[in-house]
XYZ file of C-alpha atoms in Angstrom:
559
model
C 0.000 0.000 0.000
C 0.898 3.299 -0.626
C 0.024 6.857 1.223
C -2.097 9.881 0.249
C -2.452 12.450 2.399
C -1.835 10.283 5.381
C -4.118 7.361 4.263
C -3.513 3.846 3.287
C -4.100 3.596 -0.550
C -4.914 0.691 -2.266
C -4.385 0.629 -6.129
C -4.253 -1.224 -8.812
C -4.762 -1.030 -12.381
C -5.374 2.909 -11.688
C -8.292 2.269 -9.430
C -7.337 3.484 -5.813
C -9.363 3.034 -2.529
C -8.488 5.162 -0.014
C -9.762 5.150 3.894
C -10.676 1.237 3.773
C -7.783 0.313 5.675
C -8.766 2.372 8.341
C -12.376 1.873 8.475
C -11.665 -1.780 8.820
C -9.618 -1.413 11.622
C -11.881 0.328 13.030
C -13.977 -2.515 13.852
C -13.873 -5.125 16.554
C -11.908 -7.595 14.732
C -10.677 -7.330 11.182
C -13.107 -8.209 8.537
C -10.123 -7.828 5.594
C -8.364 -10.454 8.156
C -10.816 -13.006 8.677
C -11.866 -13.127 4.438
C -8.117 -13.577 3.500
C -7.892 -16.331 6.049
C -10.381 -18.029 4.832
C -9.291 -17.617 0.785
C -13.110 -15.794 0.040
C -10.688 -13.995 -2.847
C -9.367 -16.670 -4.884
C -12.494 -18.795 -3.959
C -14.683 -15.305 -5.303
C -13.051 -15.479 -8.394
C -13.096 -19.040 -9.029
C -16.358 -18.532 -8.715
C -17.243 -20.735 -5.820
C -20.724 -20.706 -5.716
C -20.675 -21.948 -1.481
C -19.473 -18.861 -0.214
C -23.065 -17.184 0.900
C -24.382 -20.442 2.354
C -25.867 -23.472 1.510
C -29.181 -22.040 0.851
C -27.320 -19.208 -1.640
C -25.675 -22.202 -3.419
C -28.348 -22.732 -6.389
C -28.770 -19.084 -6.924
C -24.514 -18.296 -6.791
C -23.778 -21.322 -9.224
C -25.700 -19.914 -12.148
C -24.701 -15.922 -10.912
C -21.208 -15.700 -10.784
C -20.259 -14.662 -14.962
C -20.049 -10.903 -13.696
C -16.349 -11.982 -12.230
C -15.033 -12.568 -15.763
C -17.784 -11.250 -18.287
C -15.737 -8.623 -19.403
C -13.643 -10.885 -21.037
C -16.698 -12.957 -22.986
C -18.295 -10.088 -23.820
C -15.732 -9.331 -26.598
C -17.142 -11.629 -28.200
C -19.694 -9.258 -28.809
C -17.283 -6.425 -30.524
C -17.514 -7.208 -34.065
C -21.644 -7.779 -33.875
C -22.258 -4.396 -32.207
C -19.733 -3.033 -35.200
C -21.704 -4.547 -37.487
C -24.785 -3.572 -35.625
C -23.815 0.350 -35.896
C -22.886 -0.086 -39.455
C -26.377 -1.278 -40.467
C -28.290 1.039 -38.249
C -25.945 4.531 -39.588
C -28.741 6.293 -40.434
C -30.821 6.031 -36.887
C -28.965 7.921 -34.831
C -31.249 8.643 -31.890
C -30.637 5.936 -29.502
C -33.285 5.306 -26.721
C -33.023 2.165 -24.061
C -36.319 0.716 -22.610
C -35.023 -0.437 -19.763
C -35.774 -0.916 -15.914
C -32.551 -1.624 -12.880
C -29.646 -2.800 -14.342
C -30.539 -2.924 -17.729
C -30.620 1.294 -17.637
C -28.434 2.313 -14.986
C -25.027 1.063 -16.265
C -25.708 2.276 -19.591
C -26.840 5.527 -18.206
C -23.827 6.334 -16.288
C -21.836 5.477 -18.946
C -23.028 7.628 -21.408
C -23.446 10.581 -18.624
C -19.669 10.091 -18.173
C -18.350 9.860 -21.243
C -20.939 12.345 -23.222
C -22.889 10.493 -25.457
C -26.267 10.942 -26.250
C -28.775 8.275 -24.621
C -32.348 8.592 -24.504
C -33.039 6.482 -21.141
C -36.828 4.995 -21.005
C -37.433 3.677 -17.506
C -40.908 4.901 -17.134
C -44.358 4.207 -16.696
C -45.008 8.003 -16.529
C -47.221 8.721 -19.789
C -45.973 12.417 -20.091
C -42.284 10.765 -19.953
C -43.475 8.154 -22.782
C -45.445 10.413 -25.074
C -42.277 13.195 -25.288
C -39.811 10.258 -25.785
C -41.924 8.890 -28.413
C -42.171 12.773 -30.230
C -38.709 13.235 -30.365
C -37.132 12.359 -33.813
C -39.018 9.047 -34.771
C -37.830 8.771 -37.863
C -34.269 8.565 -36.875
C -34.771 6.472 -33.558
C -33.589 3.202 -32.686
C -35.338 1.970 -30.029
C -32.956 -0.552 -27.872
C -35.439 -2.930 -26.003
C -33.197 -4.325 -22.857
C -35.231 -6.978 -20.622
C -33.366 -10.108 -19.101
C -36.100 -12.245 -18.239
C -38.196 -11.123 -21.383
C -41.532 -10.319 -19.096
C -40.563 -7.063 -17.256
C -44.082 -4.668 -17.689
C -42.761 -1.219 -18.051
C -40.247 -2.327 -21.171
C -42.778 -4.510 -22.557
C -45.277 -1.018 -22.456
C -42.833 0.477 -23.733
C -42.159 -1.670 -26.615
C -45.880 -1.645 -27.686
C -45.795 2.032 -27.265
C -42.862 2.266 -30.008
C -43.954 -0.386 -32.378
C -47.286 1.622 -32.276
C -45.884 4.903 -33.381
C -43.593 3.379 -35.594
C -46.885 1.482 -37.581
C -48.820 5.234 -37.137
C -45.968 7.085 -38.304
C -46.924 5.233 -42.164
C -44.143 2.480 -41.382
C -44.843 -1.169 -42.357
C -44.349 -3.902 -39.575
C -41.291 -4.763 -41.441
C -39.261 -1.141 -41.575
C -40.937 -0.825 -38.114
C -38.748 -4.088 -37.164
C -35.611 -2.327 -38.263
C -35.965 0.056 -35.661
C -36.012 -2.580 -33.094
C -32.265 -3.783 -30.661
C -33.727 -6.633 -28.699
C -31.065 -7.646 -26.043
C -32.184 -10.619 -23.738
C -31.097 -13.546 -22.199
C -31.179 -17.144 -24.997
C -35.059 -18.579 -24.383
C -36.828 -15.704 -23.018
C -40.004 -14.636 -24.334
C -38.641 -10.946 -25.536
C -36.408 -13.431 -27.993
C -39.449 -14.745 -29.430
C -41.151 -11.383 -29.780
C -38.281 -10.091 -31.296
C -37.824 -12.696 -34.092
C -41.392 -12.231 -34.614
C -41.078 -8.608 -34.768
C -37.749 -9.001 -37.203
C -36.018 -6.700 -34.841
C -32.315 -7.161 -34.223
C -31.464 -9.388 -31.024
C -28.347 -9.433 -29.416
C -28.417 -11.967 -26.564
C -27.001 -11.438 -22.747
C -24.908 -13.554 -20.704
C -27.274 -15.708 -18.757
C -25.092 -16.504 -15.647
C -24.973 -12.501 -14.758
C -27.899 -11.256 -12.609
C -29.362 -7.944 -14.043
C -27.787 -5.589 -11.303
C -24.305 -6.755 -12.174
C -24.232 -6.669 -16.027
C -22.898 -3.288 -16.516
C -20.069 -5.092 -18.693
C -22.329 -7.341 -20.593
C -24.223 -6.951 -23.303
C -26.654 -4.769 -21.279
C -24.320 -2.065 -20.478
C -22.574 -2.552 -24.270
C -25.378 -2.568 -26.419
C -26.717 0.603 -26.283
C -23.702 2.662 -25.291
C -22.122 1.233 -28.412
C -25.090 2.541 -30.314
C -24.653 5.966 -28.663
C -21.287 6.273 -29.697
C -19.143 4.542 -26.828
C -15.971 3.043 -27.447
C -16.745 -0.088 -25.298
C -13.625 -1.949 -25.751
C -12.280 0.793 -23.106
C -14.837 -0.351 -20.559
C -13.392 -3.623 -21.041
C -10.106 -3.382 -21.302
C -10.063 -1.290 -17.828
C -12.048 -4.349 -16.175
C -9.396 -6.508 -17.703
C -6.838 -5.056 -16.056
C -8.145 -4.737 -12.725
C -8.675 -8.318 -12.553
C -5.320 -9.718 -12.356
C -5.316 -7.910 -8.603
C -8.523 -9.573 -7.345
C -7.167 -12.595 -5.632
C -4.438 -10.530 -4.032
C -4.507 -10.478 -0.118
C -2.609 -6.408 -0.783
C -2.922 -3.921 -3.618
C -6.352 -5.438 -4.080
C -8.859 -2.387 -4.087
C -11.581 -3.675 -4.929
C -11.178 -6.018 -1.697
C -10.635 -3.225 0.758
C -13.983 -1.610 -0.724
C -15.484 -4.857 0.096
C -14.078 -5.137 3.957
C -14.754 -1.521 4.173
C -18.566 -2.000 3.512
C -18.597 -5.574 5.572
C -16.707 -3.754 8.517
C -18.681 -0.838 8.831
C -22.399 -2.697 8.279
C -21.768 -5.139 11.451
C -20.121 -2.410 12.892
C -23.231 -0.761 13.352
C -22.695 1.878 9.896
C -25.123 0.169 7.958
C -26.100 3.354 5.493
C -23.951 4.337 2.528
C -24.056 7.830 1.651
C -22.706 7.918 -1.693
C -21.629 11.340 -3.326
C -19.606 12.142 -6.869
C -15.844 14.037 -6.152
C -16.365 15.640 -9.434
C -13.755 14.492 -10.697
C -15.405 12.928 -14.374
C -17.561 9.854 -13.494
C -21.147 11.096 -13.685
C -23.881 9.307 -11.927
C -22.310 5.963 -10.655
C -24.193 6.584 -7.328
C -27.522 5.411 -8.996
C -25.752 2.359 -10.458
C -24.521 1.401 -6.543
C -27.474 2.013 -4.741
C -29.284 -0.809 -6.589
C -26.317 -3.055 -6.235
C -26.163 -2.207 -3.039
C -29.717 -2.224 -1.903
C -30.653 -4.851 -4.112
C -27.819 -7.381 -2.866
C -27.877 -6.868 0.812
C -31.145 -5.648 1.529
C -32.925 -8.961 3.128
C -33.548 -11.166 5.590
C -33.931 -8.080 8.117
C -30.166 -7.115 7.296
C -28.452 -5.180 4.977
C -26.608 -1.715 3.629
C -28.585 1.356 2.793
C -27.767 3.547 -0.046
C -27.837 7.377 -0.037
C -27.099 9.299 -3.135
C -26.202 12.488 -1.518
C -24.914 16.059 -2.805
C -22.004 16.418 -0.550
C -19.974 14.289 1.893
C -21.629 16.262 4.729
C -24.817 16.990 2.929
C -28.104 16.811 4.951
C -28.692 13.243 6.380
C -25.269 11.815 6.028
C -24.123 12.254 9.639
C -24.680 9.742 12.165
C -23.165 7.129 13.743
C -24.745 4.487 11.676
C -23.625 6.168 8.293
C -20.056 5.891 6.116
C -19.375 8.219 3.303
C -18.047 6.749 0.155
C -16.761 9.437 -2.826
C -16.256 7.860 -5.890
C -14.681 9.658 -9.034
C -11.895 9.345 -12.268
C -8.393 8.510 -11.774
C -6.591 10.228 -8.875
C -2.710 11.482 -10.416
C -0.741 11.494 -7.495
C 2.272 14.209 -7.903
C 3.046 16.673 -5.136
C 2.766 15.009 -1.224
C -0.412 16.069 -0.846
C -1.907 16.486 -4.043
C -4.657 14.724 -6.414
C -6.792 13.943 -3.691
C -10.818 13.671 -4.595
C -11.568 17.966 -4.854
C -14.944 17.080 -2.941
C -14.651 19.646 -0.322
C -14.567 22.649 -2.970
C -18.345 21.151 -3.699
C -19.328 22.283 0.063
C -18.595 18.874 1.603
C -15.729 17.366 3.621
C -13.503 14.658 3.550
C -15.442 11.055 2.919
C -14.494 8.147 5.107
C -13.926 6.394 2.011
C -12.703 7.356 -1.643
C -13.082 5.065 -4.495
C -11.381 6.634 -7.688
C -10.496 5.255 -11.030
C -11.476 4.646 -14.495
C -15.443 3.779 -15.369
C -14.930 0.148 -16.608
C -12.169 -0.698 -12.998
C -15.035 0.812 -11.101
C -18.075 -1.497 -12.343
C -15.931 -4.786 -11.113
C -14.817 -3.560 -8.181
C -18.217 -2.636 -6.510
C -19.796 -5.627 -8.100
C -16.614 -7.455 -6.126
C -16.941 -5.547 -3.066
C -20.721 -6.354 -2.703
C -20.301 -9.814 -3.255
C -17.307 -9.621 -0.144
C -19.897 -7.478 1.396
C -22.175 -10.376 1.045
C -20.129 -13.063 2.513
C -19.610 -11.059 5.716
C -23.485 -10.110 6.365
C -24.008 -14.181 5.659
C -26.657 -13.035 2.794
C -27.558 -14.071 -0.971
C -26.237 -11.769 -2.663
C -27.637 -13.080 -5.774
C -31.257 -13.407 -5.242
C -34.246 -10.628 -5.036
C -36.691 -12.417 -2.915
C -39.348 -9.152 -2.167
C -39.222 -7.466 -5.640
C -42.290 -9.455 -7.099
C -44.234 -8.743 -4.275
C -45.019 -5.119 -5.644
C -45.484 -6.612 -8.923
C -48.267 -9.242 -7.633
C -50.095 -6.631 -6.257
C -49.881 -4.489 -9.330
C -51.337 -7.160 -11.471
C -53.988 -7.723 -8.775
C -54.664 -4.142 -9.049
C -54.765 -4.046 -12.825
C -57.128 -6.953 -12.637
C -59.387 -5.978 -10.520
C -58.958 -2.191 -10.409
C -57.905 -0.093 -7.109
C -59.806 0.546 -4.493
C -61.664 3.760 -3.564
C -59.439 6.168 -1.583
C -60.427 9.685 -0.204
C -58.010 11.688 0.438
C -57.899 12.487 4.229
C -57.682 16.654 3.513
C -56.793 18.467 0.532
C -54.121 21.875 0.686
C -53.488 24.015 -1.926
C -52.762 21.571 -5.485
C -51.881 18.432 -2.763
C -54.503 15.791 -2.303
C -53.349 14.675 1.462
C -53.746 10.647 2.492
C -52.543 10.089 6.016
C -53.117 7.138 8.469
C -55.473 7.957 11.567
C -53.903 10.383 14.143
C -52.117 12.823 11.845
C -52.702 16.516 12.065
C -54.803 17.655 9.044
C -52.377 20.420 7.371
C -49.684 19.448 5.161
C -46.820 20.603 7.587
C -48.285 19.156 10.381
C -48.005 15.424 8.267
C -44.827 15.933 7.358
C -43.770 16.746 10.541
C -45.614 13.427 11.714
C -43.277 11.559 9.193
C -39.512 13.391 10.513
C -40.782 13.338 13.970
C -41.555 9.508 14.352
C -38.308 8.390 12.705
C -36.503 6.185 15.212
C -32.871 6.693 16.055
C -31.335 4.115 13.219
C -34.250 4.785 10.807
C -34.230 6.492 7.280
C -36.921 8.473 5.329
C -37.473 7.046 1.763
C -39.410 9.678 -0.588
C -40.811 7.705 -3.657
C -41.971 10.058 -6.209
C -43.962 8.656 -8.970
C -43.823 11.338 -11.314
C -42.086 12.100 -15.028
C -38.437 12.851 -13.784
C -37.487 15.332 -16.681
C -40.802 17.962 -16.318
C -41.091 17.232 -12.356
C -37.570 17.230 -11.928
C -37.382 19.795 -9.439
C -39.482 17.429 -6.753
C -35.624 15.791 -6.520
C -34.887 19.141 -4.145
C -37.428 17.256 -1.580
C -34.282 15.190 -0.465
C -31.643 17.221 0.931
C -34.961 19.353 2.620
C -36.060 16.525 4.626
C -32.875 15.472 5.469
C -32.134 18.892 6.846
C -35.404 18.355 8.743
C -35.241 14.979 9.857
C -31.276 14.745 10.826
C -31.871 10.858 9.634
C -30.686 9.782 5.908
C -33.477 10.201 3.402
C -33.664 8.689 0.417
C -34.732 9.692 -3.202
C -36.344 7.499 -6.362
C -38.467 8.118 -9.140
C -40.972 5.390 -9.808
C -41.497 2.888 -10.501
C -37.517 2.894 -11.533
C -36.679 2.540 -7.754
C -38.718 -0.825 -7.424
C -36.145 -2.665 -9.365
C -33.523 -1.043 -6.904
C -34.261 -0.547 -3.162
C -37.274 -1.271 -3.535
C -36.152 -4.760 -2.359
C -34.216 -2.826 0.453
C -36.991 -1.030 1.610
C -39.301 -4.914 2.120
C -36.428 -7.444 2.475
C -33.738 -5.053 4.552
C -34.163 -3.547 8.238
C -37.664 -1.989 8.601
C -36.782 0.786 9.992
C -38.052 3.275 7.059
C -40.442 5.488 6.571
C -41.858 6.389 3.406
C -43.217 9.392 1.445
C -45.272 8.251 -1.613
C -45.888 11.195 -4.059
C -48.106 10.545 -6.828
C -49.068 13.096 -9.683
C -52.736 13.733 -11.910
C -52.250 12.456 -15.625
C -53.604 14.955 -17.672
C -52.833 13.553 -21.177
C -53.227 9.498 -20.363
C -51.740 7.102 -23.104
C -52.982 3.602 -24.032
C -50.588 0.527 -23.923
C -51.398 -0.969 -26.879
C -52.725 -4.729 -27.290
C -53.334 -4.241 -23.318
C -57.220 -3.390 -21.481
C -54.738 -0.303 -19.224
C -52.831 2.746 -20.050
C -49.708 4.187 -18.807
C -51.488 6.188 -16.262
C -53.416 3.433 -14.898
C -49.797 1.165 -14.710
C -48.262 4.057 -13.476
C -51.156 3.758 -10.264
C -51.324 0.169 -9.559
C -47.670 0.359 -9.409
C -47.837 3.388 -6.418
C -51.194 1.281 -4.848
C -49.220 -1.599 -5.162
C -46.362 -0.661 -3.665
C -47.973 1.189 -0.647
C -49.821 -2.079 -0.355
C -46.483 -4.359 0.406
C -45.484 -1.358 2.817
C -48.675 -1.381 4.578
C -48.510 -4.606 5.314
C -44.921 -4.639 7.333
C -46.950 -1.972 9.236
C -44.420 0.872 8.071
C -45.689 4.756 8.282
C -46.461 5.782 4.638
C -47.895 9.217 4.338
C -49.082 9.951 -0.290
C -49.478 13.109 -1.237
C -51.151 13.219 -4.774
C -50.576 16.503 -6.509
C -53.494 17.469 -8.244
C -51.601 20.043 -10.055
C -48.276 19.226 -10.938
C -46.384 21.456 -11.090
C -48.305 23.875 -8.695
C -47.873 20.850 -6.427
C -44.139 20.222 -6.220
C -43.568 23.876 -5.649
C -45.799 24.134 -2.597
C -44.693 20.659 -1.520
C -40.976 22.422 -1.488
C -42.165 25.360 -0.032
C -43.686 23.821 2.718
C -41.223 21.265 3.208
C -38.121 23.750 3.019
C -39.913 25.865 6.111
C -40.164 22.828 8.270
C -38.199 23.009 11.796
C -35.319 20.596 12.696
C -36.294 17.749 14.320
C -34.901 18.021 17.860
């Protein structure tokens, strides 16, 4: 190991870690200590599948291709150059996709600046712009691993439809079409039926860790990305893997194991600004998604700043993530994060995009074997779905709002004071000393982007980490967190009126309708654990999300 700025470093391949060491030690007894001793490394990367437990041992055995994907997935270099070739002419690249089949490709077209239209929306405002913006010269990449996910299958319909309306026959309709799946699912057989191009996935990598598979490559390709990078910086980060020293992606791992049964089981995660863009969004579903069960797990925070509003606390560690550090000067090319208003991070993770992806899929999968979970499996993340399909079925059931303010249609359990402030209050106040605040906001994240500025507000309020998603994106992230992990939370649902609704065709429901049995749904599951969930449906949108802020930006400090 080498030092910066008085920290052990760990590095390798140009990805550095710095501040594991000493969070590890930090614990009881050594969590980097007890994994070596025991060989999880080498056994990790041989891809021992009994590492999590017997009853992890199915699930592991046909899971594990993320350790070495990077390398198969070359395989796939001359199709997708053969792939852009043919499609020259559409140059509007949009990705229907929901968890890991759009938040890898997102961040890596947010990082390295190439266009990418990302669909993961049931929001019909969302869908109707996305399907008005340059038709003609779209290609519409369809990303689905099991083949039946709802919202991509919507939004597949929703495309083909337009396409057909726009004066296209099925087959130049079919040309617009980048089906990538895993070999046998039913999106395979849809898309040889719609003569769209299919490019199929490794099957052995779950969803949340195929940022370097044909998930992550397809469309970034498309866009403009010069994969073989990704891969190549993968590649040579995972010679160091089975190292006991100079392993990085190891110390991440002990790091997140040491704090979590330590007693720091939230993540805040925050950018250094230092060119990777958005790789907090990809984490927290690894994250939240691969620990969050059983009662246990690690929370994710996507934060502003290292000691942004909701990030102290005993129970929290501060991760910074960002592009290669160059180390010259003692003292210099340390993560810049404190001329963004924060401070220092316990931890900094910094390296190149394609290093990163394998080293927090690594880490979590260390992280894993030390909180004795599956990391693998997803047990609570159909339970929203069942009850959305129930809902769809049979229709919701009558609410009434419990008071109405201003644009915000108020629903509150019995007991809560009757103004908006007073509610929210209700929700802060009642958080217990290792909870968290989860605000859910089912809403079109482009026009109602500014309801995003609810998080660092309640955080302020609350002292307690609060957590942001849009929905029904966050469903296929912690939304298995927020059922399968500790239930501590809390939850704010936000819901918004549809003014201009928009049919899924070949289905008896719209987007609107989805959209709603996905929120009822999803309250539903919480109701059930018996967690506080206070929905606020804005009648008004945008009138809605600025009193909401208003309100919620004047509310006291929790004491």
């Amino acid at each position: 190991m080498s030092e910066l700025l008085g920290q052990p470093v760990e590095a390798a391949a140009g990805l550095t870690v710095r501040g594991a060491d000493a969070v590890d030690r930090a614990a009881p007894a050594s969590i980097r200590e007890a994994v070596t001793a025991d060989d999880v490394p080498g056994r990790l990367v041989a891809k021992d599948p009994t590492l999590w437990g017997p009853e992890a041992e199915a699930e592991a055995r046909i899971r594990l291709g993320w350790v070495d994907t990077h390398t198969r997935s070359r395989e796939l270099l001359p199709q997708l150059a053969e792939l852009t070739s043919e499609l020259g002419d559409l140059d509007h690249v949009v990705l229907c996709g929901m968890g890991g089949s759009s938040l890898a490709p997102e961040v890596i077209a947010r990082t390295l600046g190439r266009p990418l239209t990302i669909l993961d929306t049931t929001d019909p405002g969302q869908v109707r712009a996305a399907l008005a913006d340059r038709l003609e010269r779209t290609v519409v990449v369809v990303a689905s691993k099991s083949g039946s996910t709802v919202e991509t299958d919507s939004q597949r319909r929703a495309y083909w439809q337009a396409f057909l309306d726009a004066g296209m026959s099925e087959a130049e309709a079919g040309r617009h079409f980048v089906i990538v799946t895993d070999p046998g699912s039913p999106l395979a057989t849809t898309a040889a039926e719609m003569g769209a191009f299919t490019v199929l996935a490794d099957p052995n990598v779950g969803g949340r860790f195929s940022a370097l598979t044909a998930f992550g490559l397809v469309p970034t390709a498309l866009a403009g990305v010069e994969v073989t990078e990704l891969l190549d910086q993968a590649d040579a980060l995972a010679g160091s893997l089975t190292a006991e020293r100079d392993n990085p992606a190891l110390a991440l791992g002990a790091a997140l194991g040491a704090a979590a049964t330590g007693g720091r089981d939230k993540v805040a995660l925050v950018s250094d600004g230092t060119g990777i863009d958005g790789l907090g969004d990809w984490a927290e579903q690894l994250i939240a998604e691969s620990t969050g069960k059983s009662g246990i797990g690690i929370l994710p925070v996507v934060v502003e700043s290292p000691n942004g509003p909701g990030t102290s606390g005993e129970d929290v560690l501060t991760i910074s993530y960002g592009g290669a550090l160059t180390v010259g000067e003692p003292g210099g090319g340390a993560p810049t994060v404190g001329e963004a208003g924060g401070g220092t991070p316990d931890v900094a993770v910094n390296g190149p995009l394609g290093a990163q992806f394998l080293a927090w899929e690594y880490a979590i999968a260390i992280a894993g074997v030390v909180l004795g979970i599956d990391a693998f499996n997803q047990p609570n993340v159909t339970e929203s779905k069942e009850n959305t399909n129930k809902i769809l079925d049979s229709g919701a059931p009558t609410e009434q709002p419990s008071f109405t303010e201003g644009a915000i249609e108020v629903y509150t359990p019995a007991g809560v004071p009757n103004d908006l402030a007073g509610a929210l209050r209700w929700l802060v106040d009642n958080l217990g000393g290792d909870g968290y605040l989860a605000v859910m906001a089912y809403l079109d994240r482009i026009t109602d982007a500014d309801a995003a500025r609810l998080r660092p507000m309640l955080a302020e309020a609350a002292g307690r980490p609060v957590t942001f998603g849009w929905g029904p994106r966050f469903l296929h992230s912690t939304g298995q967190y927020h059922k399968g992990g500790p239930q501590v939370g809390s939850f704010l649902q936000v819901t918004g009126t549809v003014d201009v609704d928009l049919p899924v065709p070949g289905k008896p429901y719209s987007f609107g309708e989805l959209q709603a049995a996905q929120a009822a749904g999803d309250r539903q599951a919480l109701a059930d654990r018996k967690r506080p969930v206070l929905r606020l449906h804005l009648t008004d949108r945008s009138a809605g999300v600025a009193q909401l802020l208003e309100v919620t930006g004047a509310l006291p400090k929790r004491r």
